[in-house]
Structure formats: structure tokens, C-alpha cells
PDB file of C-alpha atoms and ligand atoms in Angstrom:
ATOM      1  CA  MET A   1     100.636 207.179 109.274  1.00 41.00           C
ATOM      2  CA  ARG A   2     103.072 208.085 106.434  1.00 43.00           C
ATOM      3  CA  ARG A   3     105.329 205.183 105.849  1.00 45.00           C
ATOM      4  CA  PHE A   4     108.975 205.553 105.400  1.00 41.00           C
ATOM      5  CA  PHE A   5     109.986 204.874 101.789  1.00 44.00           C
ATOM      6  CA  PHE A   6     113.451 203.610 101.122  1.00 41.00           C
ATOM      7  CA  LEU A   7     114.884 203.438  97.705  1.00 42.00           C
ATOM      8  CA  LEU A   8     118.109 201.734  96.828  1.00 40.00           C
ATOM      9  CA  LEU A   9     119.908 202.805  93.768  1.00 39.00           C
ATOM     10  CA  LEU A  10     121.637 200.060  91.965  1.00 39.00           C
ATOM     11  CA  CYS A  11     123.349 200.155  88.638  1.00 36.00           C
ATOM     12  CA  PRO A  12     124.784 196.628  88.580  1.00 36.00           C
ATOM     13  CA  ILE A  13     125.431 196.194  84.980  1.00 35.00           C
ATOM     14  CA  THR A  14     126.219 199.676  83.425  1.00 36.00           C
ATOM     15  CA  LEU A  15     127.905 201.343  86.324  1.00 33.00           C
ATOM     16  CA  GLY A  16     128.042 205.036  85.711  1.00 34.00           C
ATOM     17  CA  SER A  17     125.087 205.091  83.283  1.00 36.00           C
ATOM     18  CA  CYS A  18     122.904 206.563  85.946  1.00 35.00           C
ATOM     19  CA  GLN A  19     124.411 209.999  85.491  1.00 35.00           C
ATOM     20  CA  LYS A  20     123.952 209.872  81.770  1.00 34.00           C
ATOM     21  CA  LYS A  21     120.901 211.238  79.967  1.00 35.00           C
ATOM     22  CA  PRO A  22     120.386 209.139  76.823  1.00 33.00           C
ATOM     23  CA  ALA A  23     120.525 211.279  73.779  1.00 37.00           C
ATOM     24  CA  GLU A  24     117.236 209.826  72.346  1.00 41.00           C
ATOM     25  CA  GLU A  25     115.141 210.743  75.288  1.00 43.00           C
ATOM     26  CA  THR A  26     112.840 213.775  74.707  1.00 45.00           C
ATOM     27  CA  SER A  27     110.949 216.143  76.950  1.00 48.00           C
ATOM     28  CA  PRO A  28     107.199 215.917  77.682  1.00 48.00           C
ATOM     29  CA  ALA A  29     106.615 218.916  75.471  1.00 49.00           C
ATOM     30  CA  GLU A  30     108.326 217.323  72.507  1.00 50.00           C
ATOM     31  CA  ASN A  31     106.356 214.029  73.189  1.00 51.00           C
ATOM     32  CA  ALA A  32     103.134 216.083  73.148  1.00 52.00           C
ATOM     33  CA  THR A  33     103.585 216.939  69.412  1.00 54.00           C
ATOM     34  CA  ALA A  34     101.325 214.318  67.849  1.00 55.00           C
ATOM     35  CA  THR A  35     100.656 213.793  64.077  1.00 62.00           C
ATOM     36  CA  VAL A  36      97.189 212.897  62.813  1.00 74.00           C
ATOM     37  CA  ARG A  37      97.297 209.539  61.072  1.00 80.00           C
ATOM     38  CA  PRO A  38      94.659 206.940  60.072  1.00 86.00           C
ATOM     39  CA  ALA A  39      93.390 204.427  62.490  1.00 89.00           C
ATOM     40  CA  PRO A  40      95.426 201.220  62.347  1.00 93.00           C
ATOM     41  CA  ALA A  41      93.880 198.286  60.354  1.00 94.00           C
ATOM     42  CA  TRP A  42      93.411 196.084  63.214  1.00 96.00           C
ATOM     43  CA  GLN A  43      90.689 198.361  64.698  1.00 95.00           C
ATOM     44  CA  GLN A  44      88.303 197.340  61.781  1.00 94.00           C
ATOM     45  CA  HIS A  45      88.104 193.871  63.400  1.00 96.00           C
ATOM     46  CA  ARG A  46      86.609 192.797  66.725  1.00 96.00           C
ATOM     47  CA  ASP A  47      88.600 189.744  67.607  1.00 96.00           C
ATOM     48  CA  LEU A  48      92.269 189.640  66.971  1.00 97.00           C
ATOM     49  CA  SER A  49      95.051 187.162  66.896  1.00 97.00           C
ATOM     50  CA  TYR A  50      98.810 187.838  66.667  1.00 97.00           C
ATOM     51  CA  ARG A  51     101.958 187.206  64.601  1.00 96.00           C
ATOM     52  CA  VAL A  52     105.321 187.356  66.488  1.00 96.00           C
ATOM     53  CA  ILE A  53     107.682 189.788  64.842  1.00 97.00           C
ATOM     54  CA  LYS A  54     110.605 189.709  67.150  1.00 97.00           C
ATOM     55  CA  GLU A  55     111.652 187.808  70.397  1.00 96.00           C
ATOM     56  CA  LEU A  56     113.588 190.041  72.827  1.00 97.00           C
ATOM     57  CA  PRO A  57     115.294 189.051  76.046  1.00 97.00           C
ATOM     58  CA  HIS A  58     113.427 189.450  79.459  1.00 96.00           C
ATOM     59  CA  ASP A  59     114.891 188.906  83.100  1.00 96.00           C
ATOM     60  CA  THR A  60     113.392 185.720  84.445  1.00 94.00           C
ATOM     61  CA  ARG A  61     113.619 187.282  87.863  1.00 95.00           C
ATOM     62  CA  ALA A  62     111.220 190.030  86.738  1.00 95.00           C
ATOM     63  CA  PHE A  63     107.739 189.230  88.108  1.00 95.00           C
ATOM     64  CA  THR A  64     106.238 191.661  85.648  1.00 97.00           C
ATOM     65  CA  GLN A  65     103.312 193.825  86.890  1.00 97.00           C
ATOM     66  CA  GLY A  66     103.715 196.773  84.713  1.00 98.00           C
ATOM     67  CA  LEU A  67     105.396 197.331  81.335  1.00 98.00           C
ATOM     68  CA  ILE A  68     105.548 200.377  79.155  1.00 98.00           C
ATOM     69  CA  VAL A  69     107.702 201.982  76.429  1.00 98.00           C
ATOM     70  CA  HIS A  70     108.935 205.419  77.151  1.00 98.00           C
ATOM     71  CA  ALA A  71     111.582 207.464  75.146  1.00 97.00           C
ATOM     72  CA  GLY A  72     112.821 204.345  73.352  1.00 97.00           C
ATOM     73  CA  HIS A  73     113.193 202.084  76.467  1.00 98.00           C
ATOM     74  CA  PHE A  74     111.232 199.595  78.357  1.00 98.00           C
ATOM     75  CA  MET A  75     110.150 200.726  81.897  1.00 98.00           C
ATOM     76  CA  GLU A  76     109.136 197.844  84.013  1.00 98.00           C
ATOM     77  CA  SER A  77     107.581 197.467  87.425  1.00 98.00           C
ATOM     78  CA  THR A  78     107.960 194.107  89.030  1.00 97.00           C
ATOM     79  CA  GLY A  79     106.282 192.463  92.041  1.00 97.00           C
ATOM     80  CA  GLY A  80     107.096 190.380  95.032  1.00 95.00           C
ATOM     81  CA  HIS A  81     108.415 191.240  98.545  1.00 94.00           C
ATOM     82  CA  ASN A  82     112.223 191.868  97.893  1.00 93.00           C
ATOM     83  CA  THR A  83     111.887 191.439  94.221  1.00 96.00           C
ATOM     84  CA  THR A  84     110.021 194.713  93.446  1.00 97.00           C
ATOM     85  CA  TRP A  85     111.992 196.825  91.038  1.00 97.00           C
ATOM     86  CA  LEU A  86     111.529 199.909  88.866  1.00 98.00           C
ATOM     87  CA  ARG A  87     113.720 199.439  85.893  1.00 98.00           C
ATOM     88  CA  LYS A  88     114.725 201.235  82.787  1.00 98.00           C
ATOM     89  CA  VAL A  89     115.742 198.603  80.218  1.00 98.00           C
ATOM     90  CA  GLU A  90     117.339 198.472  76.744  1.00 98.00           C
ATOM     91  CA  ILE A  91     114.729 197.135  74.461  1.00 98.00           C
ATOM     92  CA  GLU A  92     116.999 195.149  72.139  1.00 98.00           C
ATOM     93  CA  THR A  93     119.484 193.773  74.657  1.00 98.00           C
ATOM     94  CA  GLY A  94     117.450 193.519  77.971  1.00 98.00           C
ATOM     95  CA  ASN A  95     120.373 195.467  79.672  1.00 98.00           C
ATOM     96  CA  ILE A  96     119.214 197.188  82.792  1.00 98.00           C
ATOM     97  CA  LEU A  97     120.226 200.918  82.595  1.00 98.00           C
ATOM     98  CA  ILE A  98     118.792 202.126  85.779  1.00 98.00           C
ATOM     99  CA  GLU A  99     117.198 200.023  88.594  1.00 97.00           C
ATOM    100  CA  ARG A 100     115.549 201.074  91.848  1.00 97.00           C
ATOM    101  CA  LYS A 101     114.576 198.445  94.507  1.00 97.00           C
ATOM    102  CA  LEU A 102     111.705 198.947  96.821  1.00 96.00           C
ATOM    103  CA  SER A 103     111.969 197.789 100.414  1.00 96.00           C
ATOM    104  CA  ALA A 104     110.479 194.415 101.266  1.00 96.00           C
ATOM    105  CA  GLU A 105     107.095 195.818 102.649  1.00 96.00           C
ATOM    106  CA  PHE A 106     106.134 196.852  99.096  1.00 97.00           C
ATOM    107  CA  PHE A 107     104.926 194.597  96.338  1.00 97.00           C
ATOM    108  CA  GLY A 108     105.128 196.456  93.116  1.00 97.00           C
ATOM    109  CA  GLU A 109     102.216 196.531  90.526  1.00 97.00           C
ATOM    110  CA  GLY A 110     101.170 198.758  87.561  1.00 98.00           C
ATOM    111  CA  LEU A 111     103.187 201.423  85.933  1.00 98.00           C
ATOM    112  CA  THR A 112     102.619 204.287  83.431  1.00 98.00           C
ATOM    113  CA  GLU A 113     104.168 207.487  82.297  1.00 98.00           C
ATOM    114  CA  LEU A 114     102.275 210.715  82.239  1.00 98.00           C
ATOM    115  CA  ASN A 115     103.812 214.341  81.501  1.00 98.00           C
ATOM    116  CA  GLY A 116     107.376 213.156  82.250  1.00 98.00           C
ATOM    117  CA  LYS A 117     106.569 211.301  85.501  1.00 98.00           C
ATOM    118  CA  LEU A 118     106.365 207.671  86.209  1.00 98.00           C
ATOM    119  CA  TYR A 119     103.552 206.474  88.388  1.00 98.00           C
ATOM    120  CA  GLN A 120     104.087 203.017  90.160  1.00 98.00           C
ATOM    121  CA  LEU A 121     101.416 201.110  92.120  1.00 98.00           C
ATOM    122  CA  THR A 122     101.681 198.622  94.936  1.00 97.00           C
ATOM    123  CA  TRP A 123      99.383 195.738  95.402  1.00 97.00           C
ATOM    124  CA  GLN A 124      98.036 196.080  99.022  1.00 96.00           C
ATOM    125  CA  ASN A 125     100.065 199.026 100.574  1.00 95.00           C
ATOM    126  CA  GLN A 126      97.579 201.588  99.027  1.00 96.00           C
ATOM    127  CA  GLN A 127     100.723 203.670  98.336  1.00 97.00           C
ATOM    128  CA  GLY A 128     102.147 204.676  94.955  1.00 97.00           C
ATOM    129  CA  PHE A 129     105.372 206.260  94.025  1.00 98.00           C
ATOM    130  CA  ILE A 130     106.146 208.975  91.477  1.00 98.00           C
ATOM    131  CA  TYR A 131     109.560 209.138  89.732  1.00 98.00           C
ATOM    132  CA  ASP A 132     111.299 211.377  87.172  1.00 98.00           C
ATOM    133  CA  ALA A 133     110.686 209.326  83.925  1.00 98.00           C
ATOM    134  CA  THR A 134     114.247 210.028  82.645  1.00 98.00           C
ATOM    135  CA  THR A 135     116.309 209.479  85.783  1.00 98.00           C
ATOM    136  CA  LEU A 136     113.927 207.350  87.815  1.00 98.00           C
ATOM    137  CA  ALA A 137     114.615 209.639  90.671  1.00 98.00           C
ATOM    138  CA  TRP A 138     111.763 209.123  93.349  1.00 98.00           C
ATOM    139  CA  GLN A 139     109.718 212.385  93.727  1.00 98.00           C
ATOM    140  CA  LYS A 140     106.872 211.626  96.045  1.00 97.00           C
ATOM    141  CA  ASN A 141     104.285 209.138  97.305  1.00 97.00           C
ATOM    142  CA  PHE A 142     100.561 209.015  96.620  1.00 97.00           C
ATOM    143  CA  SER A 143      97.723 207.248  98.099  1.00 97.00           C
ATOM    144  CA  TYR A 144      94.650 205.294  96.824  1.00 96.00           C
ATOM    145  CA  GLN A 145      91.831 203.234  98.090  1.00 95.00           C
ATOM    146  CA  GLY A 146      91.905 199.370  97.746  1.00 96.00           C
ATOM    147  CA  GLU A 147      94.209 197.168  95.898  1.00 97.00           C
ATOM    148  CA  GLY A 148      96.445 198.274  93.037  1.00 97.00           C
ATOM    149  CA  TRP A 149      96.722 196.079  89.985  1.00 97.00           C
ATOM    150  CA  GLY A 150      97.314 197.573  86.484  1.00 98.00           C
ATOM    151  CA  LEU A 151      97.905 201.101  85.498  1.00 98.00           C
ATOM    152  CA  THR A 152      97.829 203.117  82.249  1.00 98.00           C
ATOM    153  CA  ASP A 153      96.725 206.636  81.253  1.00 98.00           C
ATOM    154  CA  ASP A 154      94.860 208.575  78.578  1.00 98.00           C
ATOM    155  CA  GLY A 155      97.084 211.550  78.659  1.00 98.00           C
ATOM    156  CA  THR A 156      94.865 213.331  81.286  1.00 98.00           C
ATOM    157  CA  HIS A 157      93.925 210.746  84.017  1.00 98.00           C
ATOM    158  CA  LEU A 158      95.741 207.680  85.509  1.00 98.00           C
ATOM    159  CA  ILE A 159      93.569 204.481  84.760  1.00 98.00           C
ATOM    160  CA  MET A 160      93.819 201.835  87.361  1.00 98.00           C
ATOM    161  CA  SER A 161      92.497 198.305  87.663  1.00 98.00           C
ATOM    162  CA  ASN A 162      92.156 196.501  91.025  1.00 97.00           C
ATOM    163  CA  GLY A 163      91.118 193.029  89.926  1.00 95.00           C
ATOM    164  CA  SER A 164      87.522 193.643  89.725  1.00 97.00           C
ATOM    165  CA  SER A 165      85.503 194.574  86.481  1.00 98.00           C
ATOM    166  CA  LYS A 166      85.929 198.397  87.416  1.00 98.00           C
ATOM    167  CA  LEU A 167      88.514 200.756  86.003  1.00 98.00           C
ATOM    168  CA  GLN A 168      89.126 204.106  87.991  1.00 98.00           C
ATOM    169  CA  PHE A 169      90.162 207.349  86.184  1.00 98.00           C
ATOM    170  CA  ILE A 170      92.317 209.233  88.647  1.00 98.00           C
ATOM    171  CA  ASP A 171      93.428 212.859  88.605  1.00 98.00           C
ATOM    172  CA  PRO A 172      97.272 212.756  88.806  1.00 98.00           C
ATOM    173  CA  LYS A 173      97.489 215.803  90.952  1.00 96.00           C
ATOM    174  CA  SER A 174      94.759 215.313  93.599  1.00 96.00           C
ATOM    175  CA  PHE A 175      94.564 211.549  93.179  1.00 97.00           C
ATOM    176  CA  ARG A 176      90.844 211.806  93.468  1.00 97.00           C
ATOM    177  CA  VAL A 177      88.714 209.300  91.399  1.00 98.00           C
ATOM    178  CA  ALA A 178      87.333 211.434  88.670  1.00 98.00           C
ATOM    179  CA  ARG A 179      85.073 208.633  87.208  1.00 98.00           C
ATOM    180  CA  GLU A 180      84.777 204.989  87.049  1.00 98.00           C
ATOM    181  CA  ILE A 181      83.676 202.458  84.411  1.00 98.00           C
ATOM    182  CA  THR A 182      82.518 198.915  84.596  1.00 98.00           C
ATOM    183  CA  VAL A 183      83.791 196.661  81.802  1.00 98.00           C
ATOM    184  CA  VAL A 184      80.978 194.810  80.267  1.00 98.00           C
ATOM    185  CA  ASP A 185      80.727 192.339  77.399  1.00 97.00           C
ATOM    186  CA  GLY A 186      77.242 191.576  76.147  1.00 92.00           C
ATOM    187  CA  GLY A 187      75.736 192.666  79.464  1.00 93.00           C
ATOM    188  CA  ASN A 188      78.313 190.604  81.470  1.00 97.00           C
ATOM    189  CA  ALA A 189      80.682 192.299  83.730  1.00 98.00           C
ATOM    190  CA  ILE A 190      84.420 191.176  83.043  1.00 97.00           C
ATOM    191  CA  ASP A 191      86.497 191.024  86.258  1.00 97.00           C
ATOM    192  CA  GLN A 192      90.176 190.060  86.908  1.00 97.00           C
ATOM    193  CA  LEU A 193      91.338 193.076  84.870  1.00 97.00           C
ATOM    194  CA  ASN A 194      95.120 193.303  85.399  1.00 97.00           C
ATOM    195  CA  GLU A 195      97.751 194.967  83.323  1.00 97.00           C
ATOM    196  CA  LEU A 196      96.671 197.819  81.151  1.00 98.00           C
ATOM    197  CA  GLU A 197      97.720 199.692  78.091  1.00 98.00           C
ATOM    198  CA  PHE A 198      96.227 202.682  76.289  1.00 98.00           C
ATOM    199  CA  ILE A 199      96.415 201.900  72.729  1.00 98.00           C
ATOM    200  CA  GLU A 200      95.117 204.107  69.847  1.00 97.00           C
ATOM    201  CA  GLY A 201      92.180 205.389  71.897  1.00 97.00           C
ATOM    202  CA  GLU A 202      91.302 202.080  73.448  1.00 98.00           C
ATOM    203  CA  ILE A 203      92.210 200.408  76.773  1.00 98.00           C
ATOM    204  CA  PHE A 204      93.938 196.912  76.338  1.00 98.00           C
ATOM    205  CA  ALA A 205      93.423 194.785  79.594  1.00 98.00           C
ATOM    206  CA  ASN A 206      94.990 191.430  80.328  1.00 97.00           C
ATOM    207  CA  ILE A 207      92.502 189.100  82.190  1.00 96.00           C
ATOM    208  CA  TRP A 208      94.611 187.549  85.087  1.00 95.00           C
ATOM    209  CA  GLN A 209      95.642 183.944  84.675  1.00 90.00           C
ATOM    210  CA  THR A 210      94.670 183.748  80.925  1.00 92.00           C
ATOM    211  CA  ASN A 211      96.215 184.587  77.712  1.00 92.00           C
ATOM    212  CA  ARG A 212      93.374 186.715  76.800  1.00 95.00           C
ATOM    213  CA  ILE A 213      93.499 190.614  76.519  1.00 97.00           C
ATOM    214  CA  ILE A 214      90.206 192.594  75.981  1.00 98.00           C
ATOM    215  CA  ARG A 215      89.987 195.902  74.194  1.00 98.00           C
ATOM    216  CA  ILE A 216      87.795 198.345  76.127  1.00 98.00           C
ATOM    217  CA  ASP A 217      85.950 201.647  75.119  1.00 98.00           C
ATOM    218  CA  PRO A 218      87.328 204.078  77.715  1.00 98.00           C
ATOM    219  CA  LYS A 219      84.132 206.176  77.661  1.00 98.00           C
ATOM    220  CA  SER A 220      81.447 203.364  78.290  1.00 98.00           C
ATOM    221  CA  GLY A 221      83.441 200.442  79.495  1.00 98.00           C
ATOM    222  CA  LYS A 222      82.003 198.299  76.684  1.00 98.00           C
ATOM    223  CA  VAL A 223      84.365 195.514  75.307  1.00 98.00           C
ATOM    224  CA  LEU A 224      85.259 196.370  71.805  1.00 97.00           C
ATOM    225  CA  GLY A 225      86.984 193.242  70.987  1.00 97.00           C
ATOM    226  CA  THR A 226      89.518 190.692  72.124  1.00 97.00           C
ATOM    227  CA  LEU A 227      93.129 189.592  71.495  1.00 97.00           C
ATOM    228  CA  ASP A 228      93.885 185.913  71.855  1.00 95.00           C
ATOM    229  CA  LEU A 229      97.548 185.241  72.758  1.00 94.00           C
ATOM    230  CA  THR A 230      97.059 181.429  73.100  1.00 89.00           C
ATOM    231  CA  ASP A 231     100.374 179.491  72.616  1.00 89.00           C
ATOM    232  CA  ILE A 232     102.525 182.739  72.582  1.00 90.00           C
ATOM    233  CA  HIS A 233     104.745 181.234  75.280  1.00 84.00           C
ATOM    234  CA  ALA A 234     104.354 177.520  74.321  1.00 67.00           C
ATOM    235  CA  LYS A 235     107.985 177.248  73.323  1.00 57.00           C
ATOM    236  CA  GLU A 236     109.051 178.263  76.845  1.00 57.00           C
ATOM    237  CA  THR A 237     109.228 176.268  79.945  1.00 64.00           C
ATOM    238  CA  ILE A 238     106.822 177.943  82.326  1.00 74.00           C
ATOM    239  CA  THR A 239     106.979 175.941  85.429  1.00 74.00           C
ATOM    240  CA  HIS A 240     105.209 178.155  88.054  1.00 88.00           C
ATOM    241  CA  PRO A 241     101.556 178.681  87.719  1.00 87.00           C
ATOM    242  CA  ASP A 242     101.878 182.356  88.823  1.00 91.00           C
ATOM    243  CA  HIS A 243     104.030 182.985  85.726  1.00 91.00           C
ATOM    244  CA  VAL A 244     101.160 184.187  83.596  1.00 90.00           C
ATOM    245  CA  LEU A 245     100.774 186.719  80.783  1.00 91.00           C
ATOM    246  CA  ASN A 246     101.014 190.283  82.422  1.00 94.00           C
ATOM    247  CA  GLY A 247     102.928 192.698  80.319  1.00 96.00           C
ATOM    248  CA  ILE A 248     101.464 194.972  77.537  1.00 98.00           C
ATOM    249  CA  ALA A 249     103.561 197.858  76.221  1.00 98.00           C
ATOM    250  CA  TYR A 250     102.969 200.082  73.159  1.00 98.00           C
ATOM    251  CA  ASP A 251     105.093 202.673  71.533  1.00 97.00           C
ATOM    252  CA  PRO A 252     102.831 205.131  69.765  1.00 94.00           C
ATOM    253  CA  GLU A 253     105.543 206.553  67.731  1.00 93.00           C
ATOM    254  CA  SER A 254     106.575 203.357  65.956  1.00 95.00           C
ATOM    255  CA  GLN A 255     103.147 201.575  66.772  1.00 95.00           C
ATOM    256  CA  ALA A 256     105.192 198.697  68.013  1.00 97.00           C
ATOM    257  CA  LEU A 257     103.353 196.435  70.483  1.00 98.00           C
ATOM    258  CA  PHE A 258     105.097 194.117  73.048  1.00 98.00           C
ATOM    259  CA  VAL A 259     103.758 191.505  75.446  1.00 97.00           C
ATOM    260  CA  THR A 260     105.308 189.364  77.957  1.00 96.00           C
ATOM    261  CA  GLY A 261     104.630 187.467  81.247  1.00 94.00           C
ATOM    262  CA  LYS A 262     105.756 187.213  84.842  1.00 93.00           C
ATOM    263  CA  CYS A 263     109.256 185.850  84.685  1.00 93.00           C
ATOM    264  CA  TRP A 264     109.020 184.798  81.048  1.00 93.00           C
ATOM    265  CA  PRO A 265     112.438 184.704  79.278  1.00 93.00           C
ATOM    266  CA  LYS A 266     111.139 186.642  76.348  1.00 94.00           C
ATOM    267  CA  ILE A 267     109.291 189.867  75.501  1.00 96.00           C
ATOM    268  CA  TYR A 268     107.440 189.359  72.218  1.00 96.00           C
ATOM    269  CA  GLN A 269     106.939 192.191  69.661  1.00 98.00           C
ATOM    270  CA  ILE A 270     103.721 191.245  67.902  1.00 97.00           C
ATOM    271  CA  ALA A 271     101.658 192.406  65.036  1.00 97.00           C
ATOM    272  CA  LEU A 272      97.863 192.321  65.459  1.00 97.00           C
ATOM    273  CA  GLU A 273      95.698 190.358  62.917  1.00 95.00           C
ATOM    274  CA  PRO A 274      92.182 189.422  62.505  1.00 94.00           C
ATOM    275  CA  ARG A 275      91.480 186.271  64.525  1.00 91.00           C
ATOM    276  CA  ASP A 276      89.563 184.526  61.649  1.00 78.00           C
ATOM    277  CA  LYS A 277      91.182 185.634  58.597  1.00 60.00           C
TER     278      LYS A 277
HETATM  279 CA1   CA B   1     101.297 198.508  80.228  1.00 91.81          CA
END
């Protein structure tokens, strides 16, 4: 049965901005023009730590499930029944430029942008939603098997986690699973893979309920290294056990990397450093 999907358009903060196309946004064709550049220095090291470059505001109502940078803005998918939003957010101020709220039956999960479209998962509905990446106008639904957790893409396929040690590569038109990898480190499968981000040819995956991100080879599933984010939110008051690390966003143009957590008051821009320097 095809479920009725209801979207409520809200522009509570910047009324009228929904009609405006921000000047800095570019078309998918323009985004496709990539320049060849050397691999970032952090890829020479297996295990990484971090240095906070900047602290940015984050809505403490936002139970972050998917975070990306697209055309100079954060795009965020949040979870919870009645607190599931898809948002376009100003990076520096945290101002919500466009917000769409899903009806209470849906619990939002991972988010990615591919060829000018946003793809948003839900946790247990086995339904995802496609939106225009500029206007956040809903376009259509899609279906998948099992739970939806994290989502990213490699420019060709959607890459989805479901809480297990497997990542599925999904065709964005047919929504068939093109291939699947099992994430392994030293022969051990690594499960609880949650929020994802495709960064410089690697898949970064947050391990649910930890401050640990692993770096995965998208071809083999082999763990290439780790990113230890211990103490990144120590200054904040995190009172609820569910408010764990769960946002990774990367801007390939500026190579800026951002991390946050569910309902955390800050998004951190970080630089990657060798863990044992
Ligand atoms: Ca992400």
C-alpha cells in the first residue's frame, strides 16, 4: 500500500525566503566540474584525531540523523516522531532557511545529495523521500528493504547503512541494490554503522553510541583507519543518553569537515590530525 505522504512547509524564521534562490547555489552541472588536486595529508595516516577550528550553532531540538553540506548550506535530516524535519540551514548562523516537517508516522534518518536531488531515509517505514536540492520541494517517494540508518553517495550510487556491518550501494533510479560490502577490520566485522559521509574517496561512518568514526574503503569494505572524537562535546551538557555523535558533513570545495550530535548545541568544524603525533 502506498502511504500518503504529507509535507508541511514552514518558514518560521525567514518568512519569504522560500521563494528566493540563494545566489551562491549552483547547478549540478557546475558542481560536476572537479579539479584534480593532491590527496589531503591526513590520508597518509591510519588513526586520526582532531582539532576544533570553529564552533557553530546547532538547534538543540534537532535529533540529527543526516548532515551534509550542499551549495554552501547545511542540509539536515532529523529523527523522532513529530520532530522529523528536512532543513536547509545557514552554516555560520544556524538560521533555518527552509524547513519541511514530515508527518508523525515517519522517523527521519540519513540524507545525501546526488545530481541536484536530496534523498532522505526513514528508520522503519522502508520509505525514503526525494526533494529538489535547492528548493527542498518534495518530488517522490522510494522504497527499500530493512531499516534505514545513514546515507551518503559516491557520485553514482546511494550508499546506505542499516545498523549492521553492511553497506548497500543502491541505484538512485531503480533503487535496486547494485552491490553490498561488509565492513571489516582485521577480520572482524564492524557493526552499528550509522551516519555516513563520502570524503576524498573514503566512506566515513560513525559507530552508533560512540565518539568513534571509521574510514572505510568503498571497494573492499576494509577499515582504512579511525577518527577518535573523544571529548569533542565534553564542554557541553549532554543529559540524555540518546544524544550521541551522529553528524558528519564535508564540503569538497573547501575541504571543510563538520561533526555534531543529536540535539547538541554546537556543530564543530574540525581539522584532521594524526592521532599519535
Ligand atoms: Ca553525512
